[in-house]
Short mmCIF file of C-alpha atoms in Angstrom, two decimals:
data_model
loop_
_atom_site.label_atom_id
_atom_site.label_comp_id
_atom_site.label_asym_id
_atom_site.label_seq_id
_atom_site.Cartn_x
_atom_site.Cartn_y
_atom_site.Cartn_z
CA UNK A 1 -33.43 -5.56 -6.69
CA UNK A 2 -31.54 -7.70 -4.09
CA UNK A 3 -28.59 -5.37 -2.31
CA UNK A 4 -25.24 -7.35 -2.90
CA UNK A 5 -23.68 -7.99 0.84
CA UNK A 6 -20.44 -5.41 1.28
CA UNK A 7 -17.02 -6.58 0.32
CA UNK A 8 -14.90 -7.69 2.90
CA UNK A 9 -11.55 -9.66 3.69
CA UNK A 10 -10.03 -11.04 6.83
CA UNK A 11 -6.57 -10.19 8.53
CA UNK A 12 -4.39 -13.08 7.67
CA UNK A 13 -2.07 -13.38 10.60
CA UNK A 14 -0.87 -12.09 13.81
CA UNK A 15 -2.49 -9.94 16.97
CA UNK A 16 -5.78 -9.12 14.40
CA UNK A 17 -5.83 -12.04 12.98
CA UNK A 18 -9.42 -13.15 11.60
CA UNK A 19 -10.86 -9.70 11.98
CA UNK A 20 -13.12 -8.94 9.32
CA UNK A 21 -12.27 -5.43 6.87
CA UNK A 22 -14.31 -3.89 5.10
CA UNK A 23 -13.79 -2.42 1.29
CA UNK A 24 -14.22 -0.08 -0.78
CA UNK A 25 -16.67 -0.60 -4.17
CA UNK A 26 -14.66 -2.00 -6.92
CA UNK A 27 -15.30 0.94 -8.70
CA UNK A 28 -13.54 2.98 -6.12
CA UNK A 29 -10.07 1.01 -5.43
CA UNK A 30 -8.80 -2.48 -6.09
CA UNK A 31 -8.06 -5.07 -3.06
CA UNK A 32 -5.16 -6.57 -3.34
CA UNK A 33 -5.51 -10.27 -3.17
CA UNK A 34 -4.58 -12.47 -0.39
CA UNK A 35 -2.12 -14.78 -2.59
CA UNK A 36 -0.18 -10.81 -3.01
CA UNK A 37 -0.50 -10.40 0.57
CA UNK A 38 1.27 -13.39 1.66
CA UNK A 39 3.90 -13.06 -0.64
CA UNK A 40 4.89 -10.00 0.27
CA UNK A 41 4.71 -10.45 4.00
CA UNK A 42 6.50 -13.98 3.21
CA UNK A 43 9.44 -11.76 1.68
CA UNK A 44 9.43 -9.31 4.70
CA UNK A 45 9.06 -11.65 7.13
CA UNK A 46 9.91 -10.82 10.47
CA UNK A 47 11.55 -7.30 9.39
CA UNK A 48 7.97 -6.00 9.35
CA UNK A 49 8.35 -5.91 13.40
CA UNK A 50 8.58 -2.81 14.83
CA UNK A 51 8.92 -1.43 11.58
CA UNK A 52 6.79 1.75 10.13
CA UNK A 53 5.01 1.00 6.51
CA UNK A 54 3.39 3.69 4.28
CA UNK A 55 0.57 2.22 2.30
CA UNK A 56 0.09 4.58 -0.64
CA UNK A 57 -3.08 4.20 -2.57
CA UNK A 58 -4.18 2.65 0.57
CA UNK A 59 -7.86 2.37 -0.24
CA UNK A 60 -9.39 -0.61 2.35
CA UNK A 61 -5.74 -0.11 4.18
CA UNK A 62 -5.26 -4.33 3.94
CA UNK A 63 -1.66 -3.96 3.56
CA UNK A 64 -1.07 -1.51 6.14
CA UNK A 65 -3.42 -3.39 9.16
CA UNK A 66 -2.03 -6.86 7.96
CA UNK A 67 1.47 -5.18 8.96
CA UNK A 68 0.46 -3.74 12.05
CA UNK A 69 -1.47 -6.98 12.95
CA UNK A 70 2.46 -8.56 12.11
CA UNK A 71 4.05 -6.41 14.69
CA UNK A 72 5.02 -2.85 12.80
CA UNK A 73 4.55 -0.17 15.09
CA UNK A 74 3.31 2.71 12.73
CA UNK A 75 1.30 2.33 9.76
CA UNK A 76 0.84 5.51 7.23
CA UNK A 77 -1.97 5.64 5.26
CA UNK A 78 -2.46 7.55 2.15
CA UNK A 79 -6.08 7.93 0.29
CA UNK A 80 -7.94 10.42 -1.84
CA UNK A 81 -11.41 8.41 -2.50
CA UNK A 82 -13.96 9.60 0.40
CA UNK A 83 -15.52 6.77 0.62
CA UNK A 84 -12.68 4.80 1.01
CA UNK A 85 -11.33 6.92 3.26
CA UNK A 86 -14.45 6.21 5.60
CA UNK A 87 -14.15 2.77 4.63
CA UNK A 88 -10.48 3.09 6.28
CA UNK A 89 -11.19 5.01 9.16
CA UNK A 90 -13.72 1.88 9.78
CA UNK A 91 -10.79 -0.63 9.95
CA UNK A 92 -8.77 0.94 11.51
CA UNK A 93 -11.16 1.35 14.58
CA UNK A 94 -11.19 -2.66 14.89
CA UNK A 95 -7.41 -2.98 15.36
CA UNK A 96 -4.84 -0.01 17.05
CA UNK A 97 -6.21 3.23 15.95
CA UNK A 98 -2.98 5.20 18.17
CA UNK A 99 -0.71 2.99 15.72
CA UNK A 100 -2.68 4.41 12.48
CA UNK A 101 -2.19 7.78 10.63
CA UNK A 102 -4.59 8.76 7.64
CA UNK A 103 -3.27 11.34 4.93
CA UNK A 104 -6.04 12.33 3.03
CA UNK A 105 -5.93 13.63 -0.09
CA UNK A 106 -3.91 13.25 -3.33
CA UNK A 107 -0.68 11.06 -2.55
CA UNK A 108 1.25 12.68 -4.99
CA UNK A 109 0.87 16.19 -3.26
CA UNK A 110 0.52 14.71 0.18
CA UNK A 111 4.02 12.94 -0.13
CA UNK A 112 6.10 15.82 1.30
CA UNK A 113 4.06 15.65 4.24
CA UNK A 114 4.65 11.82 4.73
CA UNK A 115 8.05 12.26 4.40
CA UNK A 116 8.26 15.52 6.53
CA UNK A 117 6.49 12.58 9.62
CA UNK A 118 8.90 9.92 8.39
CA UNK A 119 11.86 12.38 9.54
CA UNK A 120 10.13 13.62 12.76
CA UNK A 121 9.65 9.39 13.78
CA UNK A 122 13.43 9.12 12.62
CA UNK A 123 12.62 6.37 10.58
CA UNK A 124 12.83 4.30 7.35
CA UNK A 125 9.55 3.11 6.36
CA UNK A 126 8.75 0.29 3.94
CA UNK A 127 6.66 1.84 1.06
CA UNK A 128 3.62 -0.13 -0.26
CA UNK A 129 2.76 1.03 -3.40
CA UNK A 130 -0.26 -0.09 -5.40
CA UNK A 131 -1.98 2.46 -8.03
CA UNK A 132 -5.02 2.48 -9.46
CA UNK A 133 -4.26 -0.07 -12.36
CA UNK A 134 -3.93 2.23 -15.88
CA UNK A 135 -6.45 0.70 -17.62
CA UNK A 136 -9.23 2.86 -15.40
CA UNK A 137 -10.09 6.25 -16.30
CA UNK A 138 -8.35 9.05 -16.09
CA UNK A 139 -5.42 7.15 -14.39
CA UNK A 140 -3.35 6.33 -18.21
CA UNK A 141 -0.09 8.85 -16.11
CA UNK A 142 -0.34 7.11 -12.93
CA UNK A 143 2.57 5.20 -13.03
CA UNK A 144 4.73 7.64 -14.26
CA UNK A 145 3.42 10.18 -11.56
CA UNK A 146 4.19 7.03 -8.91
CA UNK A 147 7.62 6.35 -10.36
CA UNK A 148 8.53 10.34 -10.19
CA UNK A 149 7.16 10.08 -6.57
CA UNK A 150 9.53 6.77 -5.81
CA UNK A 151 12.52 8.90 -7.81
CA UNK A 152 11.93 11.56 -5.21
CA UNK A 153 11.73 9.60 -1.87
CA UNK A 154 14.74 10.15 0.28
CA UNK A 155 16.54 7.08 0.40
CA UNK A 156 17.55 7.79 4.42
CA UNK A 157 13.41 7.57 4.59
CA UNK A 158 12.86 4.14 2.36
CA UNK A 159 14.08 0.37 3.29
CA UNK A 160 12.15 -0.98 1.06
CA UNK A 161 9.55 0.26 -2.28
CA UNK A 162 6.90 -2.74 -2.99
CA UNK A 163 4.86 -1.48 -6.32
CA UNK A 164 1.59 -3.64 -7.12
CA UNK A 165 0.89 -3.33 -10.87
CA UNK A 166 -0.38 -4.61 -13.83
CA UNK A 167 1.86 -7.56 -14.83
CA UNK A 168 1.85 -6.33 -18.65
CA UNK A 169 3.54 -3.45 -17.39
CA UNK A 170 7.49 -3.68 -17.34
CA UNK A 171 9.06 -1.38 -14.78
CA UNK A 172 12.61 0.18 -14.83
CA UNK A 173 15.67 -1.51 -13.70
CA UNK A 174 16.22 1.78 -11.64
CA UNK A 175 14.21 4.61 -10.27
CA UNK A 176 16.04 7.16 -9.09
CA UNK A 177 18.57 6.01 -6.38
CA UNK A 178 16.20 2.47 -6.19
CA UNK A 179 17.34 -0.64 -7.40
CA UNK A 180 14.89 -3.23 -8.88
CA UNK A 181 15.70 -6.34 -6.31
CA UNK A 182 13.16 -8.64 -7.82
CA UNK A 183 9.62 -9.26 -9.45
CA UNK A 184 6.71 -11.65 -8.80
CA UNK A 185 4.15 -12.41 -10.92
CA UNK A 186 0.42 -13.39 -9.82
CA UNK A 187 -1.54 -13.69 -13.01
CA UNK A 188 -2.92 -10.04 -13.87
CA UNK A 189 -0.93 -8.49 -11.01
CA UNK A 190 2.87 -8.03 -10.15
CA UNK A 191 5.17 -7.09 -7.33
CA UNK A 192 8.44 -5.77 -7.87
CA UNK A 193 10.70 -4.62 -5.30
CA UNK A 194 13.36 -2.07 -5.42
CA UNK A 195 15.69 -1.08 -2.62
#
């Protein structure tokens, strides 16, 4: 039986640009793809310098790197999977590991402590959502559990929530205090922004 070569993807732009990350097994997380990627950095533009994003979900940690390769100063990473969490750990040693913190564990519980580094950095962080897609399972709740975490996010600690989903699913005008801003579809997948 012939091994199949690992998964990988490249940064896109900036200081890391054309390094090479690896990823998770499909059956452990879902990469988001690079026509997602440039959309959203294409909507955050320049306001991703010196900014701090929390990737939750973060899996590979794609989102979070390609930001910090862009010029944000502090990425948060949140994971459960173990091997995606060592599949992290990896990528982040190719770019600025001082710039990188991992939260392992369950992002719903681990949220309070996210938050509780959010207010000791004094900052508002742009919030990269992207759950395991519903149709997996064991994962039917997971965006309700993700929209009750967005609900309870301090808005003081959130410029910006960025949810990757499904693009049959329809999300709220509002959670919580969060506006939806907009919504971009990309065949199976979505990104809506609230504010």
């Amino acid at each position: 039986m012939k091994n199949n070569p690992p998964l990988t993807k490249k940064i896109i732009a900036g200081k890391f640009k054309g390094k090479t990350l690896c990823l998770p097994s499909k059956e452990t997380t879902r990469s988001s793809k690079a026509i997602v990627l440039e959309s959203f950095f294409n909507t955050i533009q320049f306001d991703v310098i010196d900014a701090v994003l929390v990737e939750v979900f973060s899996g590979s940690g794609s989102v979070g790197l390609e930001a910090l390769s862009r010029g944000a100063k502090k990425i948060l990473f949140m994971e459960k999977d173990r091997d995606a969490i060592k599949t992290l750990r990896q990528n982040i040693a190719q770019t600025d590991p001082a710039a990188c913190e991992v939260f392992e564990g369950d992002s719903f519980s681990n949220v309070a402590q996210v938050k509780k580094r959010l207010e000791s950095l004094g900052e508002s962080a742009f919030v990269y959502v992207d759950p395991p897609f519903a149709y997996r399972e064991g994962m039917e709740e997971i965006y309700d559990k993700t929209l009750d975490l967005i609900a309870a996010f301090p808005p003081h600690l959130a410029k910006l929530f960025i949810i990757e989903h499904m693009s049959t699913l329809e999300l709220p005008e509002a959670i919580g205090e969060y506006r939806r801003l907009k919504s971009k579809k990309f065949g199976k997948t979505s990104l809506t922004y609230y504010a």
